[in-house]
mmCIF file of C-alpha atoms and ligand atoms in Angstrom:
data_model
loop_
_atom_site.group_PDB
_atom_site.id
_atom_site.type_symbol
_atom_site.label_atom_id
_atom_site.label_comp_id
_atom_site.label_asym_id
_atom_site.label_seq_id
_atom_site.Cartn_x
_atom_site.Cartn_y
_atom_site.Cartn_z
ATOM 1 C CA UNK A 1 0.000 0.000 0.000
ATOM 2 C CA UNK A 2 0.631 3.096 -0.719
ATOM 3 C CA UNK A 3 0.592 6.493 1.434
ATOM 4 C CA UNK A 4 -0.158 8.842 -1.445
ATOM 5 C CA UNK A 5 -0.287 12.618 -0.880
ATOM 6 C CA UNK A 6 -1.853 14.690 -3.536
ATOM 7 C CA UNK A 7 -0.920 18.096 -3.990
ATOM 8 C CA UNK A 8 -3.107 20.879 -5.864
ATOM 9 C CA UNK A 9 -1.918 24.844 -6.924
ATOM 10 C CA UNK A 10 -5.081 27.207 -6.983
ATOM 11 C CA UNK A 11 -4.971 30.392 -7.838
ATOM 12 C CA UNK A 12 -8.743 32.024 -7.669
ATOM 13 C CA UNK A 13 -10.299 28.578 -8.379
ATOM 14 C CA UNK A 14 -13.272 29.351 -5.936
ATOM 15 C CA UNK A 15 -15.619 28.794 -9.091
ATOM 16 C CA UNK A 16 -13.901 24.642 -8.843
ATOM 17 C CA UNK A 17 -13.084 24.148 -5.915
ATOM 18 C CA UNK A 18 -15.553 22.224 -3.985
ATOM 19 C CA UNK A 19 -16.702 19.730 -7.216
ATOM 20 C CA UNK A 20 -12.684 19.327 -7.294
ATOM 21 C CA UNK A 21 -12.871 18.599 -3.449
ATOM 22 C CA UNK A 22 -15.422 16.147 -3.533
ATOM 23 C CA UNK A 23 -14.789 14.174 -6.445
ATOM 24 C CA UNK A 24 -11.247 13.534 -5.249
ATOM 25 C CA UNK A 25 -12.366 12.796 -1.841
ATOM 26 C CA UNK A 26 -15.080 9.936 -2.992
ATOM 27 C CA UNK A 27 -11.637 9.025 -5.436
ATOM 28 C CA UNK A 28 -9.248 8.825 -2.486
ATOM 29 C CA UNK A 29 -12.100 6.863 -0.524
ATOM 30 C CA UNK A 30 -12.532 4.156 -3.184
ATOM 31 C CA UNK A 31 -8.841 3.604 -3.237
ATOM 32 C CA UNK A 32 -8.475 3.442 0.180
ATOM 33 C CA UNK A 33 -11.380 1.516 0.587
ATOM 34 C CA UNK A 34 -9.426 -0.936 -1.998
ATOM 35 C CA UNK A 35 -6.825 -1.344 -0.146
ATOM 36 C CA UNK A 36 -4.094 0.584 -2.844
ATOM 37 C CA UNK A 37 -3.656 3.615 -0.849
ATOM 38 C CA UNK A 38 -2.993 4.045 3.011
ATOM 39 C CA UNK A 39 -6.200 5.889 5.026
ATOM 40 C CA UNK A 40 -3.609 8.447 5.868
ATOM 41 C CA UNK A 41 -3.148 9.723 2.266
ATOM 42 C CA UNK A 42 -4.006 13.421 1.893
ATOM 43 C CA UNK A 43 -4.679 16.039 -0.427
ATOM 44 C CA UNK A 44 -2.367 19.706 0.044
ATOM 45 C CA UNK A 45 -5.128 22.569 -1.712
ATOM 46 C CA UNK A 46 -2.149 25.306 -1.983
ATOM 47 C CA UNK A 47 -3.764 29.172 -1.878
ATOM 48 C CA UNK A 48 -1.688 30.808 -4.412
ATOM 49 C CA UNK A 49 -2.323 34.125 -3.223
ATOM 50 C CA UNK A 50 -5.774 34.004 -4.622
ATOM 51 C CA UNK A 51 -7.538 37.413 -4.500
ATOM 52 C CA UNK A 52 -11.130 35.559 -4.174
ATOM 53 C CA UNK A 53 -12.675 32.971 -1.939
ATOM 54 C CA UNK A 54 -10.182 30.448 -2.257
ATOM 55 C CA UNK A 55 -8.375 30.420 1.093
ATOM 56 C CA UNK A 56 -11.798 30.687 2.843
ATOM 57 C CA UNK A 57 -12.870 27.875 0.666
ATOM 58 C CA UNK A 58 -9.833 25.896 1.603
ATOM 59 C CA UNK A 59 -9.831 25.812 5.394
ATOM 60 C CA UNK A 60 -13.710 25.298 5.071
ATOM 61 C CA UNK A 61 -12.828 21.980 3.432
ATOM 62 C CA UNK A 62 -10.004 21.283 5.395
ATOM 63 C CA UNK A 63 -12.019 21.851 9.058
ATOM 64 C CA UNK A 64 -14.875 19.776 7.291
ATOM 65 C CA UNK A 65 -12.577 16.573 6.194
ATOM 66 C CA UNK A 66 -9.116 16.388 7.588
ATOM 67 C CA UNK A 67 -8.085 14.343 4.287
ATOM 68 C CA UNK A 68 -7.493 18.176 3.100
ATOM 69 C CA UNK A 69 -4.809 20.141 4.199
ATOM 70 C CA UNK A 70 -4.544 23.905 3.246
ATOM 71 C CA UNK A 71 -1.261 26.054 2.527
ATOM 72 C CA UNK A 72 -1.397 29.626 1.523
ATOM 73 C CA UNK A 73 1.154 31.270 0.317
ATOM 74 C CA UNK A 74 1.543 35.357 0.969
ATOM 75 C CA UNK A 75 1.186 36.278 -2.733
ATOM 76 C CA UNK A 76 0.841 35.202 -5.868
ATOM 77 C CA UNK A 77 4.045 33.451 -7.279
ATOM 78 C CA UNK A 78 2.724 31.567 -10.225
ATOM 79 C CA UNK A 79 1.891 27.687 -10.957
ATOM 80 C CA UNK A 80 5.516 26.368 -10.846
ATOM 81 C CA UNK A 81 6.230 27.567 -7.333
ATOM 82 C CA UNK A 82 2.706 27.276 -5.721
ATOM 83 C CA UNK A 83 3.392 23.655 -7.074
ATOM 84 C CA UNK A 84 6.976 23.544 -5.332
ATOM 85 C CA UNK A 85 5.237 24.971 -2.146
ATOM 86 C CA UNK A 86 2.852 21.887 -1.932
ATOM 87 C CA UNK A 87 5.375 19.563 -2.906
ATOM 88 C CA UNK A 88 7.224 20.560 0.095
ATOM 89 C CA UNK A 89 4.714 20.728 2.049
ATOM 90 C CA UNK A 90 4.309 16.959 1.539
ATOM 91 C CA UNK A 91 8.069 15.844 1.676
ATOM 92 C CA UNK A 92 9.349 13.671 3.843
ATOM 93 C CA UNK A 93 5.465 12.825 4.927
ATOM 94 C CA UNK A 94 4.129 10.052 2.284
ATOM 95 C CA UNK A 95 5.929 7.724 -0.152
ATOM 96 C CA UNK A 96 4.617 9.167 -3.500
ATOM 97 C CA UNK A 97 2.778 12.763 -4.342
ATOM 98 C CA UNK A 98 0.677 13.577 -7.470
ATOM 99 C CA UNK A 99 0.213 17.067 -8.964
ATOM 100 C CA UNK A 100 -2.504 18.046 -10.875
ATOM 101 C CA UNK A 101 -4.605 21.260 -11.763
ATOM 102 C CA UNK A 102 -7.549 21.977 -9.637
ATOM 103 C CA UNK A 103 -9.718 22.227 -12.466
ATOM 104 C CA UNK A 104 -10.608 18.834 -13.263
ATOM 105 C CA UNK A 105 -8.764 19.237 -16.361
ATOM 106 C CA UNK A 106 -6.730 16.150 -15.375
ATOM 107 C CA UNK A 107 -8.527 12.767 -15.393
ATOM 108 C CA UNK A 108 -8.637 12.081 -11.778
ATOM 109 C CA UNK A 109 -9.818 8.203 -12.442
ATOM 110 C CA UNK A 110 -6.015 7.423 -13.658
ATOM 111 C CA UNK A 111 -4.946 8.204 -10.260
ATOM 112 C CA UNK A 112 -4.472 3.926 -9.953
ATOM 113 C CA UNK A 113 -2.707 3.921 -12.846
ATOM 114 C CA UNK A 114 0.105 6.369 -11.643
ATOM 115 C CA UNK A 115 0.021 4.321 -7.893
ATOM 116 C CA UNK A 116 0.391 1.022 -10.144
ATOM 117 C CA UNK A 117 3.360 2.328 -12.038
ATOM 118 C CA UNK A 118 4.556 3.143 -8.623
ATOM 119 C CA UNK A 119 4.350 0.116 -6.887
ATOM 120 C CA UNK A 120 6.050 -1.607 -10.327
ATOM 121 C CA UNK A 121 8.799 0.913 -9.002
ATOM 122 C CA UNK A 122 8.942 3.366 -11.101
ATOM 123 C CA UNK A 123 10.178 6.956 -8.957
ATOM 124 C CA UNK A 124 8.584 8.932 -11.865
ATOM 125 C CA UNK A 125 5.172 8.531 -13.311
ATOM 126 C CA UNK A 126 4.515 11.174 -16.338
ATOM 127 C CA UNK A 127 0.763 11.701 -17.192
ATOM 128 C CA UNK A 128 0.970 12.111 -20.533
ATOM 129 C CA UNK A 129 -2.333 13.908 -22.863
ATOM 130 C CA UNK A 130 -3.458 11.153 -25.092
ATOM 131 C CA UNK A 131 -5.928 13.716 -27.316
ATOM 132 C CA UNK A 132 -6.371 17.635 -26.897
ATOM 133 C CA UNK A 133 -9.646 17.403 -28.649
ATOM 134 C CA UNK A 134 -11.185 19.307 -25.431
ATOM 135 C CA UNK A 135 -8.075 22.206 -26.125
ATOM 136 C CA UNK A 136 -8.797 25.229 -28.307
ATOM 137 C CA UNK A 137 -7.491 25.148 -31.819
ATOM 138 C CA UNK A 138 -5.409 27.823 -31.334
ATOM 139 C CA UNK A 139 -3.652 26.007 -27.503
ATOM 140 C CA UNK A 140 -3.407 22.561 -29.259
ATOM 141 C CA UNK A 141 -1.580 24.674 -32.243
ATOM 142 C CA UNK A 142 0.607 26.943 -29.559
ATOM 143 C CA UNK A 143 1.707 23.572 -27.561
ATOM 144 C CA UNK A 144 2.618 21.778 -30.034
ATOM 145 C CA UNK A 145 5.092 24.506 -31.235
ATOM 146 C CA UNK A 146 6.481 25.284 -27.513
ATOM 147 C CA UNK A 147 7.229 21.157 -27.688
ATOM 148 C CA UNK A 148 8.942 21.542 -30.830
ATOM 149 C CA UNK A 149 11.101 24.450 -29.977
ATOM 150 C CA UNK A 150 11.587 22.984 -26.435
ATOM 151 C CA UNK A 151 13.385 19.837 -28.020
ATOM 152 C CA UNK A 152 15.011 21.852 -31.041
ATOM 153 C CA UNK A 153 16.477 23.783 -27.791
ATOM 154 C CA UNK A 154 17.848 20.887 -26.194
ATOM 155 C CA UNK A 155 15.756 20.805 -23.371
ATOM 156 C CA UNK A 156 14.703 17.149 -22.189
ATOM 157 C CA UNK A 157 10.705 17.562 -21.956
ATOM 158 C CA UNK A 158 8.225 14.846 -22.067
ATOM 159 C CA UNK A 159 5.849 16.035 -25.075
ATOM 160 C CA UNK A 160 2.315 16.740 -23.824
ATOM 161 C CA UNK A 161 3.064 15.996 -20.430
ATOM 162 C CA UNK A 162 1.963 19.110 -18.291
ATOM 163 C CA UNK A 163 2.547 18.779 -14.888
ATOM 164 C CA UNK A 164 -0.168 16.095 -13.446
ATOM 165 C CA UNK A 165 2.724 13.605 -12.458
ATOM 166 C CA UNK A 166 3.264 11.333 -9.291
ATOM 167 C CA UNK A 167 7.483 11.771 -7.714
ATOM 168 C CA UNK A 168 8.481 8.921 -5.584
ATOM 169 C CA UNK A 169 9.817 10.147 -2.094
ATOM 170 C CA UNK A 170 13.214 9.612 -3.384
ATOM 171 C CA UNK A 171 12.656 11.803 -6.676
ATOM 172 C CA UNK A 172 10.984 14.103 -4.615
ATOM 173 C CA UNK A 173 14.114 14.981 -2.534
ATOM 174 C CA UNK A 174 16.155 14.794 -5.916
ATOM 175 C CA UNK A 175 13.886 17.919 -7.433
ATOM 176 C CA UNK A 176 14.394 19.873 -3.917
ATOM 177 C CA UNK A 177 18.035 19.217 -4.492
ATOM 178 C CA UNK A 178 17.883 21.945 -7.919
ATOM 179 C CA UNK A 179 18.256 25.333 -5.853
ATOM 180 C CA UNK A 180 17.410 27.757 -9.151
ATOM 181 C CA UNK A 181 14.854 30.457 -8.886
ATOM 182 C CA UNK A 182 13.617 30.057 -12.001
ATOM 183 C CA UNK A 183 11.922 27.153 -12.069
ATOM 184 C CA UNK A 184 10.721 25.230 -14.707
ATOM 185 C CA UNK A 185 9.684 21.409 -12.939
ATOM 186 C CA UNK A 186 8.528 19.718 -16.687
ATOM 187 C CA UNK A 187 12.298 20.087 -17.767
ATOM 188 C CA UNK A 188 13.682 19.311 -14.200
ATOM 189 C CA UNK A 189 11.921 16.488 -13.534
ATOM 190 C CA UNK A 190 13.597 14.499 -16.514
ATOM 191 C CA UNK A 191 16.824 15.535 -14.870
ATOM 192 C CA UNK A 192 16.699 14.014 -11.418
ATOM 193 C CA UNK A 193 16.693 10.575 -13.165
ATOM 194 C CA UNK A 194 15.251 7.292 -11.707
ATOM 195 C CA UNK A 195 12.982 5.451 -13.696
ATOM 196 C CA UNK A 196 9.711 6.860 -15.521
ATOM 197 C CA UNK A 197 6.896 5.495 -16.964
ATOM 198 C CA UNK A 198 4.247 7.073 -18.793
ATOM 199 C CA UNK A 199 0.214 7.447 -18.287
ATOM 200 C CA UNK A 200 -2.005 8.087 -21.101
ATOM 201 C CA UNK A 201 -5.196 10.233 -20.515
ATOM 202 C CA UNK A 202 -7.679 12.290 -21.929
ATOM 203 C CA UNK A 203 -7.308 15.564 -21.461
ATOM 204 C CA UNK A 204 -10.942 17.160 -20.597
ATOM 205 C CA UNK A 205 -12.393 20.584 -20.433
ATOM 206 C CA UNK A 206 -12.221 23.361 -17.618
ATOM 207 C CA UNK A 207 -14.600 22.012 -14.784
ATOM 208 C CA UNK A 208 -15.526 25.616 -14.266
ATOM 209 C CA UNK A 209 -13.554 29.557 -13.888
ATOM 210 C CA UNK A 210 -11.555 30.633 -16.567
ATOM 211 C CA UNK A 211 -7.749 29.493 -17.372
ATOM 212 C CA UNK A 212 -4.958 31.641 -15.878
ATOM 213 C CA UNK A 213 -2.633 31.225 -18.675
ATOM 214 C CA UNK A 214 -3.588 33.904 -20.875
ATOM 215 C CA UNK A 215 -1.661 34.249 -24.284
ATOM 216 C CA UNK A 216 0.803 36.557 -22.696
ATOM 217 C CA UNK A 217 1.510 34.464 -19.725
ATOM 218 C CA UNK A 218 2.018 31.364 -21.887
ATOM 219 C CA UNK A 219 4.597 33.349 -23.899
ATOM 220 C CA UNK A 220 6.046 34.006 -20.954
ATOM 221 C CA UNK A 221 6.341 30.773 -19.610
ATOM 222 C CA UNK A 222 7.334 29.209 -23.226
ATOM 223 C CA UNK A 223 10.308 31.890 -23.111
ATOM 224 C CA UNK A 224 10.905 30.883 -19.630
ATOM 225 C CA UNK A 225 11.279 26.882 -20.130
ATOM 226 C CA UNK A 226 13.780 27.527 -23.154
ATOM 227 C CA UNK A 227 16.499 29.992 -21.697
ATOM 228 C CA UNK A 228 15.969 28.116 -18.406
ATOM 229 C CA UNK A 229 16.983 25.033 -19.744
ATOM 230 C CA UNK A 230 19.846 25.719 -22.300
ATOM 231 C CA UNK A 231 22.048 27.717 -23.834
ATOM 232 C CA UNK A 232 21.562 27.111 -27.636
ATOM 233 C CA UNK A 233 20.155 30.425 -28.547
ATOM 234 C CA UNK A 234 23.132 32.369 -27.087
ATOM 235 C CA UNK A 235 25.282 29.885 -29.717
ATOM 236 C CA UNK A 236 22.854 30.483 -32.502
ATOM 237 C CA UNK A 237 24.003 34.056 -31.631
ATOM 238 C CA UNK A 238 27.819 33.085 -32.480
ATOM 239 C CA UNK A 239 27.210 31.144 -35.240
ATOM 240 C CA UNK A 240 25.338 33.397 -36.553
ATOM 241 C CA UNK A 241 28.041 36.279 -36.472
ATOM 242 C CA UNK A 242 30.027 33.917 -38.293
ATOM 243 C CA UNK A 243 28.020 33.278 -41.166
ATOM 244 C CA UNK A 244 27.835 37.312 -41.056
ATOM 245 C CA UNK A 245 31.477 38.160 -40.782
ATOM 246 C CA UNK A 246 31.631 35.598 -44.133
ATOM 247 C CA UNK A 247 28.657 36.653 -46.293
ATOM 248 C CA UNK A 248 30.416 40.972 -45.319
ATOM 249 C CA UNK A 249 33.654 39.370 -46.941
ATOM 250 C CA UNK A 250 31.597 38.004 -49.934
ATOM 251 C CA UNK A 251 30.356 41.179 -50.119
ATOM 252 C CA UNK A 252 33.528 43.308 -49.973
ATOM 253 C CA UNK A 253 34.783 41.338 -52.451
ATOM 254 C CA UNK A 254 31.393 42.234 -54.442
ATOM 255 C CA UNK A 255 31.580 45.955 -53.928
ATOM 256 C CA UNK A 256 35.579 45.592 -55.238
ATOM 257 C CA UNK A 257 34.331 43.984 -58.272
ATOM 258 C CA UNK A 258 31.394 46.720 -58.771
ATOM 259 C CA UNK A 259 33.712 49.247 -58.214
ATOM 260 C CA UNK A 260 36.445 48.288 -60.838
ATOM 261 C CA UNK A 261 33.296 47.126 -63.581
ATOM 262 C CA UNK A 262 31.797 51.114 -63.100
ATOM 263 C CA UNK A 263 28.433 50.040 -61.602
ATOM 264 C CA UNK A 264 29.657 51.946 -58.016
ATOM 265 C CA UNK A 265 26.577 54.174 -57.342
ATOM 266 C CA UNK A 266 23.554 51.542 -58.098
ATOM 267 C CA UNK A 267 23.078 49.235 -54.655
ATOM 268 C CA UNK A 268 21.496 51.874 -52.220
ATOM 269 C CA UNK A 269 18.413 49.555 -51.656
ATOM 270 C CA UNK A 270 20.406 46.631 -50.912
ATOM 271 C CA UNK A 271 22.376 48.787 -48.786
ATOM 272 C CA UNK A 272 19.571 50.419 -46.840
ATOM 273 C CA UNK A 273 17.834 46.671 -46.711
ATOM 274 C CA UNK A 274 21.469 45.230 -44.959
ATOM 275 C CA UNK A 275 21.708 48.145 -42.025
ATOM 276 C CA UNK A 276 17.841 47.284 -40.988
ATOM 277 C CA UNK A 277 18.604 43.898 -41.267
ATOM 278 C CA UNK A 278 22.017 44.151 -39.192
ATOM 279 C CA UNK A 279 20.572 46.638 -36.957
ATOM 280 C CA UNK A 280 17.535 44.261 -35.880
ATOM 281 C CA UNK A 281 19.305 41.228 -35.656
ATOM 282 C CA UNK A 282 21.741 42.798 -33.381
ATOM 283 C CA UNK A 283 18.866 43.967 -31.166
ATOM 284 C CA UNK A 284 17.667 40.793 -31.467
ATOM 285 C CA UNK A 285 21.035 39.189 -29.951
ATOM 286 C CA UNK A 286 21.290 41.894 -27.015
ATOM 287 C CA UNK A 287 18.069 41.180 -25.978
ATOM 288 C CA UNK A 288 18.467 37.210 -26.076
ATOM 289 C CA UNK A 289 21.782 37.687 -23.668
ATOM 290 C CA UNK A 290 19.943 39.827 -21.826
ATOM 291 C CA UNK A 291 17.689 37.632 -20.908
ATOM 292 C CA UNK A 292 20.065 35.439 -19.926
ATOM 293 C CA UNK A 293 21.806 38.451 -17.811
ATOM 294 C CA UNK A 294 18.220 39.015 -15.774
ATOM 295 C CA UNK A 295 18.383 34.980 -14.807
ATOM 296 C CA UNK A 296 21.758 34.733 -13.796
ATOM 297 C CA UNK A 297 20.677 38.545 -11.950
ATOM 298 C CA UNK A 298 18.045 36.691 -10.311
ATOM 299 C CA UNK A 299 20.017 33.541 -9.935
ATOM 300 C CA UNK A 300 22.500 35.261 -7.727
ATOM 301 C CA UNK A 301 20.105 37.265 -5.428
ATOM 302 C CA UNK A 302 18.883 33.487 -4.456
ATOM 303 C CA UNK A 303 15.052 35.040 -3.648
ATOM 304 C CA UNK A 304 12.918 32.506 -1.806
ATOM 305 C CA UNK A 305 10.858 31.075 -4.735
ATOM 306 C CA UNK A 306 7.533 31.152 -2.086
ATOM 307 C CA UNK A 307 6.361 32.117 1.570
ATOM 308 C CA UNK A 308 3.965 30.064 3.135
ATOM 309 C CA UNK A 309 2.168 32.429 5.526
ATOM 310 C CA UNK A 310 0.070 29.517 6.879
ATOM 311 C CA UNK A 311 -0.073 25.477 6.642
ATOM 312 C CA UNK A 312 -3.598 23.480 7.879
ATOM 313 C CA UNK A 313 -2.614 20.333 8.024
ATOM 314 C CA UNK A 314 -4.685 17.226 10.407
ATOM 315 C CA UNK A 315 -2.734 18.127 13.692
ATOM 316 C CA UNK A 316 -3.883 22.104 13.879
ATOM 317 C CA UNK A 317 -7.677 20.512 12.483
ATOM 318 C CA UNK A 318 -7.183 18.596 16.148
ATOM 319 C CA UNK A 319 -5.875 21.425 18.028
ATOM 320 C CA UNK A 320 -8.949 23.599 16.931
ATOM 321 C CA UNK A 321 -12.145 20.905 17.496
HETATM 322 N N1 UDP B 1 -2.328 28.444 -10.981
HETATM 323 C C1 UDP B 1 -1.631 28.881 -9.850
HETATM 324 N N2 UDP B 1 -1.039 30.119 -9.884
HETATM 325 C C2 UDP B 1 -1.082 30.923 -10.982
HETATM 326 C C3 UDP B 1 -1.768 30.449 -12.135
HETATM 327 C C4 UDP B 1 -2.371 29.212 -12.101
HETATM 328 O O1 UDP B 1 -1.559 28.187 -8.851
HETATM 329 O O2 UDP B 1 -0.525 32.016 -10.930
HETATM 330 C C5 UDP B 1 -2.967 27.107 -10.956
HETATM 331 C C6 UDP B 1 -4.430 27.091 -11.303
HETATM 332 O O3 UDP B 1 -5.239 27.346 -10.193
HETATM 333 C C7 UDP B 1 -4.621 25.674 -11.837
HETATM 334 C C8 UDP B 1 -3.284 25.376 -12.469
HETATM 335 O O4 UDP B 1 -2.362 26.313 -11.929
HETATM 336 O O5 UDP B 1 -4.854 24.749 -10.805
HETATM 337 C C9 UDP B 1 -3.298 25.452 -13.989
HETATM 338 O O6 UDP B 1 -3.875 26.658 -14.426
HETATM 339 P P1 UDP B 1 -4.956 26.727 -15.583
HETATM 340 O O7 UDP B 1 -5.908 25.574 -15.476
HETATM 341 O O8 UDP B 1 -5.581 28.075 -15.561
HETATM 342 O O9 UDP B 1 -4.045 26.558 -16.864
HETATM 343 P P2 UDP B 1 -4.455 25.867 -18.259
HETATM 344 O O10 UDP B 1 -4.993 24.500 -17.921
HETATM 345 O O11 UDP B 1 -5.475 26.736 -18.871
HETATM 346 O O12 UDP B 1 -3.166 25.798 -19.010
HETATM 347 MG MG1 MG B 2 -6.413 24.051 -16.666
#
């Protein structure tokens, strides 16, 4: 058996919340009930700063069934770390801990597929999206391109995996063991190793409340995963000066030759076209290394990635009835 902790980021999901609640808490009691998980397993709701309901909603549910433990963090520090939060929130305390979104997006009845993979003893279990037919044309189209890029890049990820996963104890202390502040866990997990299976599921619609990865934030994140992970796009930059500094010797050699033939003065608009050209690309490279700059700026200053300002967990849900 299996003590399985289950660990949840929600960020103004007040709209979800309770169908989330109870659907894993009937799930949780059916496993239990058949004997695959331990009647101690939990489930960690983590407040990311929410500016509704959602912390009131959480310690409702958490006084009402002590299966549910609450964490809120003091503000709002995005998915990844809200994620982190809960994950340490349940280290050291259970022998496996699945993520997932608190929208019901994730197919909760594959939760005894990821304990099975488990107990066959794999430390990693990914949950991988077997259609998208529930995704917008336009996110199936945008994912599919961040996947590409992420493996032209070099970066290990596993393709339509988000991050509903189960980490064995032991790959669990591996991840806390990667100190950077700019965390991207789909391309660290791959890197702490053990062995990994894969779960297929079907990827469903938003239970209710609208998604909190708007097109700029997805951008963001995209950009994020790549210069997080590698280093390529800094060498594009030198290769690319290369190839310059040889096609500006072709074309010395061109203007020699125009100048000696007499055709000198023609060439303006291939001129003007080569200083925009030049002119953006370099722009383009200073703000590529820049980016870089800002995360190895960030990087240094070693900021706490989250604050929890207050844990409910089954001891304080004693303490208080
Ligand atoms: N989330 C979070 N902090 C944020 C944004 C999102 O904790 O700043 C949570 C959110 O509550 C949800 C999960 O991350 O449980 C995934 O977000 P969402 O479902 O909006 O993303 P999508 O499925 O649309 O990509
Ligand atoms: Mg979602």
């Amino acid at each position: 058996m299996t003590k399985l902790y289950i660990v949840i980021p929600c960020y103004n999901e007040e709209a979800v919340l309770l169908e989330t609640a109870s659907r894993l808490r009937e799930k949780l009691r059916t496993l239990m009930s058949e004997k695959i998980i331990t009647v101690d397993s939990k489930i960690i709701l983590v407040d990311d700063g929410s500016n509704d309901g959602t912390w009131e909603l959480i310690s409702k549910i958490h006084y009402s069934d002590s299966m549910f433990s609450g964490c809120k963090l003091t503000r709002n520090q995005g998915h990844q770390n809200a994620l982190l939060a809960g994950l340490d929130c349940a280290r050291g305390k259970c022998d496996a801990v699945i993520s997932m979104d608190a929208d019901l997006q994730d197919d909760i009845e594959v939760i005894d597929k990821f304990v099975k993979k488990y107990e066959e003893g794999n430390e990693v279990v990914y949950g991988v999206r077997s259609s998208r037919k529930k995704d917008s044309f336009f996110k199936c189209k945008t994912a599919k391109i961040f996947y590409k890029l992420m493996s032209l890049m070099g970066a290990e990820v596993v393709s339509n995996h988000a991050d509903y996963r189960l980490l064995g104890s032991r790959a669990l202390e591996g991840l806390f063991k990667f100190n950077e502040v700019n965390l991207f866990l789909r391309g660290i997990v791959p890197l702490v190793g053990y062995k990994s299976d894969k779960v297929y599921y079907e990827r469903k619609e938003r239970y209710a409340g609208k998604s909190k990865y708007p097109l700029k934030r997805m951008i963001s994140f995209a950009l994020d995963g790549i210069t997080s992970f590698s280093i390529k796009p800094i060498k594009m930059i030198t290769s690319l000066g290369v190839i310059f500094v040889l096609v500006s010797g072709i074309m010395l050699l061109y203007s020699l030759i125009s100048y000696f033939t007499g055709h000198s003065v023609s060439g303006w608009a291939s001129l003007i076209t080569s200083i925009w050209l030049l002119g953006g690309l370099q722009l383009l490279a200073i703000g590529i290394i820049g980016e870089y700059i800002g995360k190895v700026f960030l990087e240094t200053k070693k900021r706490p990635r989250y604050i929890i300002e207050e844990f409910l967990e089954e001891t304080s849900f004693k303490k208080e009835s």
